[in-house]
mmCIF file with all atom_site columns, C-alpha atoms in Angstrom:
data_model
loop_
_atom_site.group_PDB
_atom_site.id
_atom_site.type_symbol
_atom_site.label_atom_id
_atom_site.label_alt_id
_atom_site.label_comp_id
_atom_site.label_asym_id
_atom_site.label_entity_id
_atom_site.label_seq_id
_atom_site.pdbx_PDB_ins_code
_atom_site.Cartn_x
_atom_site.Cartn_y
_atom_site.Cartn_z
_atom_site.occupancy
_atom_site.B_iso_or_equiv
_atom_site.pdbx_formal_charge
_atom_site.auth_seq_id
_atom_site.auth_comp_id
_atom_site.auth_asym_id
_atom_site.auth_atom_id
_atom_site.pdbx_PDB_model_num
ATOM 1   C CA . GLY A 1 1   ? 0.000   0.000  0.000   1.00 82.00 ? 1   GLY A CA 1
ATOM 2   C CA . ASP A 1 2   ? 0.916   3.662  -0.021  1.00 87.00 ? 2   ASP A CA 1
ATOM 3   C CA . SER A 1 3   ? 3.486   4.656  2.566   1.00 91.00 ? 3   SER A CA 1
ATOM 4   C CA . VAL A 1 4   ? 6.118   7.206  3.558   1.00 95.00 ? 4   VAL A CA 1
ATOM 5   C CA . THR A 1 5   ? 9.446   6.360  5.161   1.00 95.00 ? 5   THR A CA 1
ATOM 6   C CA . GLN A 1 6   ? 11.560  8.943  6.947   1.00 94.00 ? 6   GLN A CA 1
ATOM 7   C CA . MET A 1 7   ? 14.976  8.703  8.497   1.00 89.00 ? 7   MET A CA 1
ATOM 8   C CA . GLU A 1 8   ? 14.843  8.095  12.211  1.00 85.00 ? 8   GLU A CA 1
ATOM 9   C CA . GLY A 1 9   ? 15.825  10.838 14.567  1.00 87.00 ? 9   GLY A CA 1
ATOM 10  C CA . PRO A 1 10  ? 16.770  12.632 16.511  1.00 94.00 ? 10  PRO A CA 1
ATOM 11  C CA . VAL A 1 11  ? 19.043  14.585 14.243  1.00 96.00 ? 11  VAL A CA 1
ATOM 12  C CA . THR A 1 12  ? 21.357  16.817 16.258  1.00 97.00 ? 12  THR A CA 1
ATOM 13  C CA . LEU A 1 13  ? 23.256  19.612 14.524  1.00 97.00 ? 13  LEU A CA 1
ATOM 14  C CA . SER A 1 14  ? 25.189  22.693 15.451  1.00 97.00 ? 14  SER A CA 1
ATOM 15  C CA . GLU A 1 15  ? 23.887  26.074 14.336  1.00 97.00 ? 15  GLU A CA 1
ATOM 16  C CA . GLU A 1 16  ? 24.769  26.898 10.698  1.00 97.00 ? 16  GLU A CA 1
ATOM 17  C CA . ALA A 1 17  ? 25.261  23.235 9.796   1.00 98.00 ? 17  ALA A CA 1
ATOM 18  C CA . PHE A 1 18  ? 23.756  21.697 6.637   1.00 98.00 ? 18  PHE A CA 1
ATOM 19  C CA . LEU A 1 19  ? 20.574  19.697 7.101   1.00 97.00 ? 19  LEU A CA 1
ATOM 20  C CA . THR A 1 20  ? 19.246  16.722 5.173   1.00 97.00 ? 20  THR A CA 1
ATOM 21  C CA . ILE A 1 21  ? 16.238  14.688 6.273   1.00 97.00 ? 21  ILE A CA 1
ATOM 22  C CA . ASN A 1 22  ? 15.571  11.753 3.985   1.00 97.00 ? 22  ASN A CA 1
ATOM 23  C CA . CYS A 1 23  ? 12.074  10.826 2.832   1.00 97.00 ? 23  CYS A CA 1
ATOM 24  C CA . THR A 1 24  ? 11.060  8.096  0.407   1.00 97.00 ? 24  THR A CA 1
ATOM 25  C CA . TYR A 1 25  ? 7.598   7.027  -0.589  1.00 96.00 ? 25  TYR A CA 1
ATOM 26  C CA . THR A 1 26  ? 5.622   4.191  -2.114  1.00 94.00 ? 26  THR A CA 1
ATOM 27  C CA . ALA A 1 27  ? 2.494   5.123  -4.006  1.00 90.00 ? 27  ALA A CA 1
ATOM 28  C CA . THR A 1 28  ? 0.498   4.405  -7.101  1.00 83.00 ? 28  THR A CA 1
ATOM 29  C CA . GLY A 1 29  ? 0.219   7.171  -9.602  1.00 81.00 ? 29  GLY A CA 1
ATOM 30  C CA . TYR A 1 30  ? 1.714   10.588 -9.026  1.00 83.00 ? 30  TYR A CA 1
ATOM 31  C CA . PRO A 1 31  ? 0.998   11.792 -5.507  1.00 90.00 ? 31  PRO A CA 1
ATOM 32  C CA . SER A 1 32  ? 1.589   15.308 -4.260  1.00 91.00 ? 32  SER A CA 1
ATOM 33  C CA . LEU A 1 33  ? 4.282   15.527 -1.604  1.00 94.00 ? 33  LEU A CA 1
ATOM 34  C CA . PHE A 1 34  ? 4.520   17.728 1.467   1.00 95.00 ? 34  PHE A CA 1
ATOM 35  C CA . TRP A 1 35  ? 6.780   18.594 4.346   1.00 97.00 ? 35  TRP A CA 1
ATOM 36  C CA . TYR A 1 36  ? 5.119   19.702 7.580   1.00 96.00 ? 36  TYR A CA 1
ATOM 37  C CA . VAL A 1 37  ? 6.808   21.034 10.732  1.00 97.00 ? 37  VAL A CA 1
ATOM 38  C CA . GLN A 1 38  ? 5.573   20.649 14.305  1.00 94.00 ? 38  GLN A CA 1
ATOM 39  C CA . TYR A 1 39  ? 6.910   22.799 17.133  1.00 93.00 ? 39  TYR A CA 1
ATOM 40  C CA . PRO A 1 40  ? 6.539   21.485 20.701  1.00 87.00 ? 40  PRO A CA 1
ATOM 41  C CA . GLY A 1 41  ? 2.940   21.289 21.875  1.00 84.00 ? 41  GLY A CA 1
ATOM 42  C CA . GLU A 1 42  ? 1.536   22.676 18.636  1.00 87.00 ? 42  GLU A CA 1
ATOM 43  C CA . GLY A 1 43  ? -0.239  21.480 15.529  1.00 89.00 ? 43  GLY A CA 1
ATOM 44  C CA . LEU A 1 44  ? 1.426   20.957 12.174  1.00 92.00 ? 44  LEU A CA 1
ATOM 45  C CA . GLN A 1 45  ? 2.332   23.756 9.787   1.00 94.00 ? 45  GLN A CA 1
ATOM 46  C CA . LEU A 1 46  ? 2.904   23.279 6.097   1.00 94.00 ? 46  LEU A CA 1
ATOM 47  C CA . LEU A 1 47  ? 6.540   23.935 5.262   1.00 97.00 ? 47  LEU A CA 1
ATOM 48  C CA . LEU A 1 48  ? 6.600   23.224 1.527   1.00 96.00 ? 48  LEU A CA 1
ATOM 49  C CA . LYS A 1 49  ? 5.018   21.106 -1.178  1.00 94.00 ? 49  LYS A CA 1
ATOM 50  C CA . ALA A 1 50  ? 5.573   19.727 -4.677  1.00 94.00 ? 50  ALA A CA 1
ATOM 51  C CA . THR A 1 51  ? 2.968   18.426 -7.054  1.00 90.00 ? 51  THR A CA 1
ATOM 52  C CA . LYS A 1 52  ? 4.857   16.738 -9.893  1.00 89.00 ? 52  LYS A CA 1
ATOM 53  C CA . ALA A 1 53  ? 8.173   15.194 -10.794 1.00 91.00 ? 53  ALA A CA 1
ATOM 54  C CA . ASP A 1 54  ? 11.193  17.549 -10.661 1.00 94.00 ? 54  ASP A CA 1
ATOM 55  C CA . ASP A 1 55  ? 9.194   20.232 -8.848  1.00 94.00 ? 55  ASP A CA 1
ATOM 56  C CA . LYS A 1 56  ? 11.168  21.953 -6.115  1.00 97.00 ? 56  LYS A CA 1
ATOM 57  C CA . GLY A 1 57  ? 9.305   23.226 -3.087  1.00 96.00 ? 57  GLY A CA 1
ATOM 58  C CA . SER A 1 58  ? 10.972  25.904 -0.984  1.00 97.00 ? 58  SER A CA 1
ATOM 59  C CA . ASN A 1 59  ? 10.183  28.017 2.050   1.00 96.00 ? 59  ASN A CA 1
ATOM 60  C CA . LYS A 1 60  ? 12.168  29.723 4.837   1.00 95.00 ? 60  LYS A CA 1
ATOM 61  C CA . GLY A 1 61  ? 15.457  28.392 3.434   1.00 97.00 ? 61  GLY A CA 1
ATOM 62  C CA . PHE A 1 62  ? 14.200  24.809 3.279   1.00 98.00 ? 62  PHE A CA 1
ATOM 63  C CA . GLU A 1 63  ? 14.046  22.982 -0.042  1.00 98.00 ? 63  GLU A CA 1
ATOM 64  C CA . ALA A 1 64  ? 12.886  19.598 -1.317  1.00 98.00 ? 64  ALA A CA 1
ATOM 65  C CA . THR A 1 65  ? 12.805  18.211 -4.862  1.00 98.00 ? 65  THR A CA 1
ATOM 66  C CA . TYR A 1 66  ? 10.263  15.656 -6.061  1.00 96.00 ? 66  TYR A CA 1
ATOM 67  C CA . ARG A 1 67  ? 12.376  12.825 -7.524  1.00 96.00 ? 67  ARG A CA 1
ATOM 68  C CA . LYS A 1 68  ? 10.151  10.293 -9.223  1.00 93.00 ? 68  LYS A CA 1
ATOM 69  C CA . GLU A 1 69  ? 13.005  8.060  -10.348 1.00 93.00 ? 69  GLU A CA 1
ATOM 70  C CA . THR A 1 70  ? 14.132  7.514  -6.768  1.00 95.00 ? 70  THR A CA 1
ATOM 71  C CA . THR A 1 71  ? 10.669  8.081  -5.183  1.00 95.00 ? 71  THR A CA 1
ATOM 72  C CA . SER A 1 72  ? 12.215  10.577 -2.805  1.00 97.00 ? 72  SER A CA 1
ATOM 73  C CA . PHE A 1 73  ? 11.506  14.024 -1.390  1.00 98.00 ? 73  PHE A CA 1
ATOM 74  C CA . HIS A 1 74  ? 14.470  14.823 0.844   1.00 98.00 ? 74  HIS A CA 1
ATOM 75  C CA . LEU A 1 75  ? 14.352  17.999 2.933   1.00 98.00 ? 75  LEU A CA 1
ATOM 76  C CA . GLU A 1 76  ? 17.448  20.234 2.925   1.00 98.00 ? 76  GLU A CA 1
ATOM 77  C CA . LYS A 1 77  ? 18.570  23.502 4.459   1.00 98.00 ? 77  LYS A CA 1
ATOM 78  C CA . GLY A 1 78  ? 21.947  25.064 3.968   1.00 97.00 ? 78  GLY A CA 1
ATOM 79  C CA . SER A 1 79  ? 22.332  26.649 7.407   1.00 96.00 ? 79  SER A CA 1
ATOM 80  C CA . VAL A 1 80  ? 20.099  25.664 10.305  1.00 97.00 ? 80  VAL A CA 1
ATOM 81  C CA . GLN A 1 81  ? 19.198  27.871 13.251  1.00 97.00 ? 81  GLN A CA 1
ATOM 82  C CA . VAL A 1 82  ? 18.254  27.031 16.816  1.00 96.00 ? 82  VAL A CA 1
ATOM 83  C CA . SER A 1 83  ? 14.703  28.094 15.972  1.00 96.00 ? 83  SER A CA 1
ATOM 84  C CA . ASP A 1 84  ? 14.491  25.252 13.412  1.00 97.00 ? 84  ASP A CA 1
ATOM 85  C CA . SER A 1 85  ? 14.399  22.719 16.243  1.00 97.00 ? 85  SER A CA 1
ATOM 86  C CA . ALA A 1 86  ? 11.136  20.830 15.727  1.00 96.00 ? 86  ALA A CA 1
ATOM 87  C CA . VAL A 1 87  ? 9.694   17.601 14.370  1.00 95.00 ? 87  VAL A CA 1
ATOM 88  C CA . TYR A 1 88  ? 9.472   17.358 10.585  1.00 97.00 ? 88  TYR A CA 1
ATOM 89  C CA . PHE A 1 89  ? 6.913   15.157 8.820   1.00 96.00 ? 89  PHE A CA 1
ATOM 90  C CA . CYS A 1 90  ? 6.985   14.057 5.213   1.00 96.00 ? 90  CYS A CA 1
ATOM 91  C CA . ALA A 1 91  ? 3.574   13.263 3.709   1.00 95.00 ? 91  ALA A CA 1
ATOM 92  C CA . LEU A 1 92  ? 1.978   12.266 0.447   1.00 92.00 ? 92  LEU A CA 1
ATOM 93  C CA . ARG A 1 93  ? -1.524  13.046 -0.727  1.00 89.00 ? 93  ARG A CA 1
ATOM 94  C CA . LEU A 1 94  ? -3.432  10.211 -2.276  1.00 78.00 ? 94  LEU A CA 1
ATOM 95  C CA . MET A 1 95  ? -4.819  11.040 -5.693  1.00 74.00 ? 95  MET A CA 1
ATOM 96  C CA . ASP A 1 96  ? -7.972  9.008  -5.245  1.00 73.00 ? 96  ASP A CA 1
ATOM 97  C CA . SER A 1 97  ? -11.255 10.616 -4.246  1.00 67.00 ? 97  SER A CA 1
ATOM 98  C CA . SER A 1 98  ? -10.378 10.628 -0.549  1.00 71.00 ? 98  SER A CA 1
ATOM 99  C CA . TYR A 1 99  ? -7.497  13.167 -0.854  1.00 73.00 ? 99  TYR A CA 1
ATOM 100 C CA . LYS A 1 100 ? -6.098  11.668 2.333   1.00 82.00 ? 100 LYS A CA 1
ATOM 101 C CA . LEU A 1 101 ? -2.593  12.392 3.574   1.00 89.00 ? 101 LEU A CA 1
ATOM 102 C CA . ILE A 1 102 ? -0.225  9.578  4.475   1.00 91.00 ? 102 ILE A CA 1
ATOM 103 C CA . PHE A 1 103 ? 2.411   10.698 6.982   1.00 92.00 ? 103 PHE A CA 1
ATOM 104 C CA . GLY A 1 104 ? 5.855   9.458  7.801   1.00 93.00 ? 104 GLY A CA 1
ATOM 105 C CA . SER A 1 105 ? 6.736   8.868  11.447  1.00 92.00 ? 105 SER A CA 1
ATOM 106 C CA . GLY A 1 106 ? 8.461   12.229 11.815  1.00 94.00 ? 106 GLY A CA 1
ATOM 107 C CA . THR A 1 107 ? 12.092  13.228 12.379  1.00 95.00 ? 107 THR A CA 1
ATOM 108 C CA . ARG A 1 108 ? 13.052  15.293 15.395  1.00 95.00 ? 108 ARG A CA 1
ATOM 109 C CA . LEU A 1 109 ? 15.674  17.971 14.714  1.00 97.00 ? 109 LEU A CA 1
ATOM 110 C CA . LEU A 1 110 ? 17.659  19.514 17.545  1.00 97.00 ? 110 LEU A CA 1
ATOM 111 C CA . VAL A 1 111 ? 19.904  22.454 16.723  1.00 97.00 ? 111 VAL A CA 1
ATOM 112 C CA . ARG A 1 112 ? 22.449  23.486 19.322  1.00 97.00 ? 112 ARG A CA 1
ATOM 113 C CA . PRO A 1 113 ? 23.927  26.986 19.553  1.00 95.00 ? 113 PRO A CA 1
ATOM 114 C CA . ASP B 2 1   ? -7.811  35.841 10.875  1.00 64.00 ? 1   ASP B CA 1
ATOM 115 C CA . GLY B 2 2   ? -8.912  32.587 9.349   1.00 71.00 ? 2   GLY B CA 1
ATOM 116 C CA . GLY B 2 3   ? -7.906  29.360 10.996  1.00 92.00 ? 3   GLY B CA 1
ATOM 117 C CA . ILE B 2 4   ? -8.814  26.256 12.921  1.00 95.00 ? 4   ILE B CA 1
ATOM 118 C CA . THR B 2 5   ? -9.561  26.232 16.613  1.00 95.00 ? 5   THR B CA 1
ATOM 119 C CA . GLN B 2 6   ? -9.608  23.215 18.870  1.00 96.00 ? 6   GLN B CA 1
ATOM 120 C CA . SER B 2 7   ? -10.815 23.161 22.419  1.00 90.00 ? 7   SER B CA 1
ATOM 121 C CA . PRO B 2 8   ? -9.915  22.455 25.063  1.00 90.00 ? 8   PRO B CA 1
ATOM 122 C CA . LYS B 2 9   ? -6.114  22.329 24.801  1.00 92.00 ? 9   LYS B CA 1
ATOM 123 C CA . TYR B 2 10  ? -5.873  19.815 27.662  1.00 94.00 ? 10  TYR B CA 1
ATOM 124 C CA . LEU B 2 11  ? -8.572  17.375 28.626  1.00 93.00 ? 11  LEU B CA 1
ATOM 125 C CA . PHE B 2 12  ? -8.730  14.810 31.389  1.00 93.00 ? 12  PHE B CA 1
ATOM 126 C CA . ARG B 2 13  ? -11.200 11.973 31.473  1.00 90.00 ? 13  ARG B CA 1
ATOM 127 C CA . LYS B 2 14  ? -11.954 9.122  33.774  1.00 90.00 ? 14  LYS B CA 1
ATOM 128 C CA . GLU B 2 15  ? -12.093 5.638  32.374  1.00 89.00 ? 15  GLU B CA 1
ATOM 129 C CA . GLY B 2 16  ? -15.538 4.704  31.106  1.00 88.00 ? 16  GLY B CA 1
ATOM 130 C CA . GLN B 2 17  ? -16.544 8.249  30.204  1.00 91.00 ? 17  GLN B CA 1
ATOM 131 C CA . ASN B 2 18  ? -17.226 9.595  26.740  1.00 93.00 ? 18  ASN B CA 1
ATOM 132 C CA . VAL B 2 19  ? -15.648 12.932 25.858  1.00 94.00 ? 19  VAL B CA 1
ATOM 133 C CA . THR B 2 20  ? -16.133 15.270 22.898  1.00 95.00 ? 20  THR B CA 1
ATOM 134 C CA . LEU B 2 21  ? -13.341 17.292 21.315  1.00 96.00 ? 21  LEU B CA 1
ATOM 135 C CA . SER B 2 22  ? -14.280 20.455 19.480  1.00 96.00 ? 22  SER B CA 1
ATOM 136 C CA . CYS B 2 23  ? -12.960 21.559 16.088  1.00 97.00 ? 23  CYS B CA 1
ATOM 137 C CA . GLU B 2 24  ? -14.094 24.718 14.301  1.00 97.00 ? 24  GLU B CA 1
ATOM 138 C CA . GLN B 2 25  ? -12.776 26.312 11.109  1.00 97.00 ? 25  GLN B CA 1
ATOM 139 C CA . ASN B 2 26  ? -13.558 29.603 9.388   1.00 96.00 ? 26  ASN B CA 1
ATOM 140 C CA . LEU B 2 27  ? -11.559 28.906 6.246   1.00 93.00 ? 27  LEU B CA 1
ATOM 141 C CA . ASN B 2 28  ? -14.647 27.905 4.270   1.00 93.00 ? 28  ASN B CA 1
ATOM 142 C CA . HIS B 2 29  ? -13.092 24.491 3.661   1.00 92.00 ? 29  HIS B CA 1
ATOM 143 C CA . ASP B 2 30  ? -15.287 21.616 2.593   1.00 92.00 ? 30  ASP B CA 1
ATOM 144 C CA . ALA B 2 31  ? -13.098 18.817 3.959   1.00 92.00 ? 31  ALA B CA 1
ATOM 145 C CA . MET B 2 32  ? -12.182 18.176 7.582   1.00 95.00 ? 32  MET B CA 1
ATOM 146 C CA . TYR B 2 33  ? -10.080 15.490 9.257   1.00 95.00 ? 33  TYR B CA 1
ATOM 147 C CA . TRP B 2 34  ? -9.265  14.062 12.671  1.00 97.00 ? 34  TRP B CA 1
ATOM 148 C CA . TYR B 2 35  ? -5.860  12.560 13.435  1.00 96.00 ? 35  TYR B CA 1
ATOM 149 C CA . ARG B 2 36  ? -4.364  10.890 16.444  1.00 96.00 ? 36  ARG B CA 1
ATOM 150 C CA . GLN B 2 37  ? -0.694  11.350 17.339  1.00 93.00 ? 37  GLN B CA 1
ATOM 151 C CA . ASP B 2 38  ? 1.118   9.154  19.842  1.00 91.00 ? 38  ASP B CA 1
ATOM 152 C CA . PRO B 2 39  ? 4.596   9.997  21.222  1.00 83.00 ? 39  PRO B CA 1
ATOM 153 C CA . GLY B 2 40  ? 7.338   9.523  18.665  1.00 76.00 ? 40  GLY B CA 1
ATOM 154 C CA . GLN B 2 41  ? 4.914   8.483  15.978  1.00 79.00 ? 41  GLN B CA 1
ATOM 155 C CA . GLY B 2 42  ? 3.324   9.957  12.937  1.00 84.00 ? 42  GLY B CA 1
ATOM 156 C CA . LEU B 2 43  ? -0.301  10.907 12.503  1.00 91.00 ? 43  LEU B CA 1
ATOM 157 C CA . ARG B 2 44  ? -3.007  8.325  12.026  1.00 93.00 ? 44  ARG B CA 1
ATOM 158 C CA . LEU B 2 45  ? -6.329  9.226  10.436  1.00 93.00 ? 45  LEU B CA 1
ATOM 159 C CA . ILE B 2 46  ? -9.424  8.594  12.566  1.00 96.00 ? 46  ILE B CA 1
ATOM 160 C CA . TYR B 2 47  ? -12.272 10.059 10.479  1.00 96.00 ? 47  TYR B CA 1
ATOM 161 C CA . TYR B 2 48  ? -12.663 12.493 7.619   1.00 94.00 ? 48  TYR B CA 1
ATOM 162 C CA . SER B 2 49  ? -15.494 14.394 6.035   1.00 94.00 ? 49  SER B CA 1
ATOM 163 C CA . GLN B 2 50  ? -15.542 15.877 2.552   1.00 90.00 ? 50  GLN B CA 1
ATOM 164 C CA . ILE B 2 51  ? -18.950 17.510 2.786   1.00 91.00 ? 51  ILE B CA 1
ATOM 165 C CA . VAL B 2 52  ? -21.616 18.384 5.333   1.00 94.00 ? 52  VAL B CA 1
ATOM 166 C CA . ASN B 2 53  ? -23.653 15.431 6.611   1.00 95.00 ? 53  ASN B CA 1
ATOM 167 C CA . ASP B 2 54  ? -21.169 12.915 5.254   1.00 94.00 ? 54  ASP B CA 1
ATOM 168 C CA . PHE B 2 55  ? -18.057 11.338 6.766   1.00 95.00 ? 55  PHE B CA 1
ATOM 169 C CA . GLN B 2 56  ? -15.893 8.254  6.333   1.00 95.00 ? 56  GLN B CA 1
ATOM 170 C CA . LYS B 2 57  ? -13.824 6.091  8.635   1.00 95.00 ? 57  LYS B CA 1
ATOM 171 C CA . GLY B 2 58  ? -10.085 6.454  8.533   1.00 93.00 ? 58  GLY B CA 1
ATOM 172 C CA . ASP B 2 59  ? -7.509  3.897  9.560   1.00 91.00 ? 59  ASP B CA 1
ATOM 173 C CA . ILE B 2 60  ? -8.294  3.790  13.292  1.00 94.00 ? 60  ILE B CA 1
ATOM 174 C CA . ALA B 2 61  ? -11.998 4.673  13.667  1.00 96.00 ? 61  ALA B CA 1
ATOM 175 C CA . GLU B 2 62  ? -12.871 2.054  16.294  1.00 96.00 ? 62  GLU B CA 1
ATOM 176 C CA . GLY B 2 63  ? -13.962 3.664  19.556  1.00 96.00 ? 63  GLY B CA 1
ATOM 177 C CA . TYR B 2 64  ? -14.529 7.080  17.975  1.00 97.00 ? 64  TYR B CA 1
ATOM 178 C CA . SER B 2 65  ? -17.526 8.853  16.466  1.00 97.00 ? 65  SER B CA 1
ATOM 179 C CA . VAL B 2 66  ? -18.006 12.126 14.600  1.00 98.00 ? 66  VAL B CA 1
ATOM 180 C CA . SER B 2 67  ? -20.715 14.354 13.181  1.00 97.00 ? 67  SER B CA 1
ATOM 181 C CA . ARG B 2 68  ? -20.699 17.003 10.472  1.00 97.00 ? 68  ARG B CA 1
ATOM 182 C CA . GLU B 2 69  ? -23.887 19.009 10.793  1.00 97.00 ? 69  GLU B CA 1
ATOM 183 C CA . LYS B 2 70  ? -22.262 22.308 9.830   1.00 97.00 ? 70  LYS B CA 1
ATOM 184 C CA . LYS B 2 71  ? -19.501 23.116 7.392   1.00 96.00 ? 71  LYS B CA 1
ATOM 185 C CA . GLU B 2 72  ? -17.515 24.891 10.099  1.00 97.00 ? 72  GLU B CA 1
ATOM 186 C CA . SER B 2 73  ? -17.648 22.190 12.746  1.00 98.00 ? 73  SER B CA 1
ATOM 187 C CA . PHE B 2 74  ? -16.417 18.588 13.016  1.00 98.00 ? 74  PHE B CA 1
ATOM 188 C CA . PRO B 2 75  ? -16.558 17.367 16.642  1.00 98.00 ? 75  PRO B CA 1
ATOM 189 C CA . LEU B 2 76  ? -14.936 14.085 17.639  1.00 97.00 ? 76  LEU B CA 1
ATOM 190 C CA . THR B 2 77  ? -16.307 11.911 20.442  1.00 97.00 ? 77  THR B CA 1
ATOM 191 C CA . VAL B 2 78  ? -13.933 9.515  22.134  1.00 95.00 ? 78  VAL B CA 1
ATOM 192 C CA . THR B 2 79  ? -16.117 6.762  23.544  1.00 93.00 ? 79  THR B CA 1
ATOM 193 C CA . SER B 2 80  ? -15.502 4.366  26.379  1.00 88.00 ? 80  SER B CA 1
ATOM 194 C CA . ALA B 2 81  ? -14.955 1.684  23.745  1.00 87.00 ? 81  ALA B CA 1
ATOM 195 C CA . GLN B 2 82  ? -11.630 3.250  22.771  1.00 88.00 ? 82  GLN B CA 1
ATOM 196 C CA . LYS B 2 83  ? -9.135  1.079  24.617  1.00 87.00 ? 83  LYS B CA 1
ATOM 197 C CA . ASN B 2 84  ? -6.203  3.460  24.717  1.00 90.00 ? 84  ASN B CA 1
ATOM 198 C CA . PRO B 2 85  ? -7.504  7.022  24.271  1.00 93.00 ? 85  PRO B CA 1
ATOM 199 C CA . THR B 2 86  ? -4.619  8.959  25.838  1.00 94.00 ? 86  THR B CA 1
ATOM 200 C CA . ALA B 2 87  ? -3.050  10.830 22.918  1.00 95.00 ? 87  ALA B CA 1
ATOM 201 C CA . PHE B 2 88  ? -2.693  14.158 21.134  1.00 94.00 ? 88  PHE B CA 1
ATOM 202 C CA . TYR B 2 89  ? -5.614  14.788 18.772  1.00 96.00 ? 89  TYR B CA 1
ATOM 203 C CA . LEU B 2 90  ? -5.275  17.026 15.743  1.00 95.00 ? 90  LEU B CA 1
ATOM 204 C CA . CYS B 2 91  ? -8.010  18.412 13.554  1.00 96.00 ? 91  CYS B CA 1
ATOM 205 C CA . ALA B 2 92  ? -7.347  19.620 10.019  1.00 95.00 ? 92  ALA B CA 1
ATOM 206 C CA . SER B 2 93  ? -9.233  21.044 7.087   1.00 94.00 ? 93  SER B CA 1
ATOM 207 C CA . SER B 2 94  ? -8.645  21.545 3.384   1.00 90.00 ? 94  SER B CA 1
ATOM 208 C CA . LYS B 2 95  ? -10.319 22.597 0.194   1.00 86.00 ? 95  LYS B CA 1
ATOM 209 C CA . SER B 2 96  ? -11.687 19.647 -1.732  1.00 76.00 ? 96  SER B CA 1
ATOM 210 C CA . GLY B 2 97  ? -11.146 18.822 -5.362  1.00 67.00 ? 97  GLY B CA 1
ATOM 211 C CA . ASP B 2 98  ? -8.312  17.559 -7.501  1.00 59.00 ? 98  ASP B CA 1
ATOM 212 C CA . SER B 2 99  ? -5.840  20.320 -6.727  1.00 64.00 ? 99  SER B CA 1
ATOM 213 C CA . PRO B 2 100 ? -3.141  19.306 -4.240  1.00 60.00 ? 100 PRO B CA 1
ATOM 214 C CA . ASN B 2 101 ? -4.719  21.423 -1.551  1.00 73.00 ? 101 ASN B CA 1
ATOM 215 C CA . GLU B 2 102 ? -2.763  21.233 1.627   1.00 84.00 ? 102 GLU B CA 1
ATOM 216 C CA . GLN B 2 103 ? -4.354  20.502 4.961   1.00 89.00 ? 103 GLN B CA 1
ATOM 217 C CA . PHE B 2 104 ? -4.346  23.194 7.626   1.00 91.00 ? 104 PHE B CA 1
ATOM 218 C CA . PHE B 2 105 ? -4.054  22.008 11.209  1.00 94.00 ? 105 PHE B CA 1
ATOM 219 C CA . GLY B 2 106 ? -5.423  23.205 14.501  1.00 95.00 ? 106 GLY B CA 1
ATOM 220 C CA . PRO B 2 107 ? -3.286  23.484 17.665  1.00 93.00 ? 107 PRO B CA 1
ATOM 221 C CA . GLY B 2 108 ? -4.421  20.102 18.984  1.00 94.00 ? 108 GLY B CA 1
ATOM 222 C CA . THR B 2 109 ? -6.057  18.711 22.130  1.00 95.00 ? 109 THR B CA 1
ATOM 223 C CA . ARG B 2 110 ? -4.111  16.539 24.526  1.00 94.00 ? 110 ARG B CA 1
ATOM 224 C CA . LEU B 2 111 ? -6.402  13.951 26.078  1.00 95.00 ? 111 LEU B CA 1
ATOM 225 C CA . THR B 2 112 ? -5.356  12.085 29.204  1.00 94.00 ? 112 THR B CA 1
ATOM 226 C CA . VAL B 2 113 ? -7.408  9.261  30.658  1.00 91.00 ? 113 VAL B CA 1
ATOM 227 C CA . LEU B 2 114 ? -6.980  8.932  34.398  1.00 86.00 ? 114 LEU B CA 1
#
């Protein structure tokens, strides 16, 4: 069935380090892909999205490219800040009539000053 | 400002009691969703509704019930039949249709069964 696999955390980095959080998916058809971020005790916020192969989503210095050939949507940021500490979720949107989201298990990022 | 509100933020319940979690949105979205989040895990879909007076079970609907009498509101009832109800509950909404419309999330309700 459809699924999303994320790298396990926590990921611990120093401020200004380069970030990569891996995400791969299994799905029929051509799903839309999303990255959401969750700060402690809060709901999820959309970080970026991509709707078709080779699309690059970007927001707040974060980027992810929809790679159909490798079924991946890895999240990257060139220089992380302490304020980026959060849990990041990769998700795909089913293209059937339900429009449901399938989430990965989340990756906790901790950025140290 | 448009958004999704969930109340209360923290909720405590005794075993054997039903409890209802509120979710309201003023985004004029047709679709609404309820998710459950357990520590260190992703989100699991409980119920969703794409239009007023209609809803479908998600992946873990047992022990839960919902209603969708108004477009703005999608309350979730956690019944005594839910064996392990302590969790963080998130409500979301989105536009419907074929566009890859993202889901917008509320701040969540943390339910603890005592």
